[in-house]
GROMACS .gro file of C-alpha atoms in nm:
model
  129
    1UNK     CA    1  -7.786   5.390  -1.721
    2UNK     CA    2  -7.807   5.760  -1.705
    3UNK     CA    3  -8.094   5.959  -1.492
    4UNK     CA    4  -8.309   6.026  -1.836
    5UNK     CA    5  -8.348   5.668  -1.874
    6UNK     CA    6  -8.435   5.635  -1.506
    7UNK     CA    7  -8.707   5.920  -1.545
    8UNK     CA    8  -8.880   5.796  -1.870
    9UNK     CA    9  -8.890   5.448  -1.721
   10UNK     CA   10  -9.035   5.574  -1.387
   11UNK     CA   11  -9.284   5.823  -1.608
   12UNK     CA   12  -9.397   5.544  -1.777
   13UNK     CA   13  -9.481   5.330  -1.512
   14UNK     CA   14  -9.676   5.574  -1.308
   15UNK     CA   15  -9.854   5.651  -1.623
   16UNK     CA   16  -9.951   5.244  -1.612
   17UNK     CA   17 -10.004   5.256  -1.283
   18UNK     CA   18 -10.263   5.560  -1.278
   19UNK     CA   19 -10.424   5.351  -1.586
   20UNK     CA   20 -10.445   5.028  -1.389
   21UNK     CA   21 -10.533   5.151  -1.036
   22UNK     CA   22 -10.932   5.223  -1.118
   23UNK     CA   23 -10.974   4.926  -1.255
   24UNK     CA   24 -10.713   4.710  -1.008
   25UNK     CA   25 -10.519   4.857  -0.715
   26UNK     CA   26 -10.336   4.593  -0.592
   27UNK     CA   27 -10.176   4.506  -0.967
   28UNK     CA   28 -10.084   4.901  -0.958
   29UNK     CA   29  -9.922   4.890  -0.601
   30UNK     CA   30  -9.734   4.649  -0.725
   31UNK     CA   31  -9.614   4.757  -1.033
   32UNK     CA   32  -9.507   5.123  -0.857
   33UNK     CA   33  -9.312   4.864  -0.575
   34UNK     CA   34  -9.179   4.627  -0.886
   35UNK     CA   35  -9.054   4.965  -1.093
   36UNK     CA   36  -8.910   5.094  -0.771
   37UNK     CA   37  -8.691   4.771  -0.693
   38UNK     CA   38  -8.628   4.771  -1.075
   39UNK     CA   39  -8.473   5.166  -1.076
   40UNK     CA   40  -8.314   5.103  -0.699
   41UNK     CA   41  -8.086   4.770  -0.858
   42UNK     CA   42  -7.991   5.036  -1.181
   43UNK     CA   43  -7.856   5.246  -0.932
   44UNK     CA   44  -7.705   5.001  -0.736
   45UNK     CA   45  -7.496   4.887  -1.023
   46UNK     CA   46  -7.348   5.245  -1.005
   47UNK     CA   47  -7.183   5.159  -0.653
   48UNK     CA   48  -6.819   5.023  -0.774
   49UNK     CA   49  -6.799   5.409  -0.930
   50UNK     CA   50  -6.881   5.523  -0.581
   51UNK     CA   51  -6.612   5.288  -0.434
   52UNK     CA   52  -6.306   5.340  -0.663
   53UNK     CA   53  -6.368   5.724  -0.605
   54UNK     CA   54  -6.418   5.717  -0.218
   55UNK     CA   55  -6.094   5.498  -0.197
   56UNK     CA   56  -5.879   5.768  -0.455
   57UNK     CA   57  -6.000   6.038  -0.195
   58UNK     CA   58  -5.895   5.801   0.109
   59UNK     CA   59  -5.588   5.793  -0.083
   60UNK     CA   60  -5.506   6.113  -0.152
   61UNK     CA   61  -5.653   6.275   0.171
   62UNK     CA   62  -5.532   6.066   0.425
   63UNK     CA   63  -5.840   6.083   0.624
   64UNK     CA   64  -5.906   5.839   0.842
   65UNK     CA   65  -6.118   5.527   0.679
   66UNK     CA   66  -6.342   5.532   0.991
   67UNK     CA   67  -6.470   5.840   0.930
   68UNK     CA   68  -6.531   5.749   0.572
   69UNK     CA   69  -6.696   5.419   0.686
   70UNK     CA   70  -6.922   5.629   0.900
   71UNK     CA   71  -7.015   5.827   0.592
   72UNK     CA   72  -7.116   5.569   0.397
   73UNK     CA   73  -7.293   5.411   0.670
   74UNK     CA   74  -7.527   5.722   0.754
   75UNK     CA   75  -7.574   5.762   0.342
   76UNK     CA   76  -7.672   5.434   0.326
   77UNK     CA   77  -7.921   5.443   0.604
   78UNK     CA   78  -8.094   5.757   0.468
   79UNK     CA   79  -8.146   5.579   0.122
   80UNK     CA   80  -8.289   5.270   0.203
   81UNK     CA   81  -8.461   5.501   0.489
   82UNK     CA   82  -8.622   5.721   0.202
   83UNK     CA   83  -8.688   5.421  -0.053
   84UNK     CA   84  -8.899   5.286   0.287
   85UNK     CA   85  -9.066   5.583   0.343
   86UNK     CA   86  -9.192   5.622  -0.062
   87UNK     CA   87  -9.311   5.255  -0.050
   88UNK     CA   88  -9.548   5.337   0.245
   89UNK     CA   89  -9.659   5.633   0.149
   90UNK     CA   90  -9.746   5.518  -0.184
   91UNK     CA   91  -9.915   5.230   0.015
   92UNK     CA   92 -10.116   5.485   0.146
   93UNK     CA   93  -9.952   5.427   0.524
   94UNK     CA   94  -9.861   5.777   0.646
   95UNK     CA   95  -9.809   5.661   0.999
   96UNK     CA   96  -9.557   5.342   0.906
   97UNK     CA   97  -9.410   5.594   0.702
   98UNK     CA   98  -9.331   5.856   0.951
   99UNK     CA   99  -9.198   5.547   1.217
  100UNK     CA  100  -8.974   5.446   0.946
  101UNK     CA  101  -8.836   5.816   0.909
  102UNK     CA  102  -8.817   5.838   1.259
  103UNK     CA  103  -8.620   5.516   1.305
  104UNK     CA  104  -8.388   5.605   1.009
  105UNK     CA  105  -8.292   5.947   1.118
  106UNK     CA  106  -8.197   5.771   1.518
  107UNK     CA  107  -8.031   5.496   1.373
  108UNK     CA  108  -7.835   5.830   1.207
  109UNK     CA  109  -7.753   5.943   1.516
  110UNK     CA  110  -7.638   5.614   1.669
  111UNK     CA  111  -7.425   5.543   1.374
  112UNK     CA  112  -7.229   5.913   1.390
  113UNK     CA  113  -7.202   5.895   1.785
  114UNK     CA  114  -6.806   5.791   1.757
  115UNK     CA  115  -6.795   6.119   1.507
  116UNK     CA  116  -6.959   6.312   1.759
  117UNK     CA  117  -6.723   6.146   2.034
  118UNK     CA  118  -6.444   6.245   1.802
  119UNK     CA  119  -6.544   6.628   1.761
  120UNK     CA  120  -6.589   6.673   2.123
  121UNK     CA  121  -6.257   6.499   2.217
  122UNK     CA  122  -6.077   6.731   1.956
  123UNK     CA  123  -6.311   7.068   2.133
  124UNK     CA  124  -6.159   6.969   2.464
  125UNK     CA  125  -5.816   6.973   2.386
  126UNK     CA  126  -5.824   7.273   2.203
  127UNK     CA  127  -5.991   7.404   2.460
  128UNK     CA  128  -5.765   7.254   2.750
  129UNK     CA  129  -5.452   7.363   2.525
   0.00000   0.00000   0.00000
């Protein structure tokens, strides 16, 4: 599946869903949240690319596989973060949207605190040295 497809698919169904939503809104909403889940699991089949790569450059690196897990951790958190966001705002919810970006970007910040921990541990030494 290549990002053209993903665009003409997602055209098309806002051009359906602009169509539908005078006559039915709810049938809309969910056709925007059904074409959503439908273009998230396309890109989810992508992941074992993302994988085989991330391992060849744990491989050939040698950096250290918790800072890689950390990585992956904080990019997964912004993109379900994101696809959360989108679905409320297209629900018309500004304000659930904004708590979920909130949440998402401290759950961020928990999740990189051993980086942080790391950086500053690394500082002092120089520093001490």
């Amino acid at each position: 599946m290549n990002i053209f497809s993903i665009c003409v698919f997602a055209v098309i169904a806002v051009i359906m869903m602009v169509t539908l939503k005078p006559r039915n809104s709810e049938i809309a909403l969910m056709l925007g949240i059904s074409c959503s889940v439908i273009i998230l699991m396309m890109i989810l089949s992508q992941v074992s690319i993302i994988t085989q790569t991330v391992n060849q450059i744990i491989a050939v690196s040698g950096i250290s596989t918790s800072y890689i897990v950390i990585l992956l951790k904080v990019i997964g958190i912004c993109i379900i973060t994101e696809f959360a966001v989108n679905t409320c705002k297209d629900a018309g919810s500004q304000t659930l949207s904004n708590n979920v970006s909130l949440a998402g970007k401290i759950m961020v910040t928990i999740t990189s605190l051993p980086l942080y921990s790391d950086i500053l541990n690394t500082v002092l030494s120089l520093a001490q040295s």
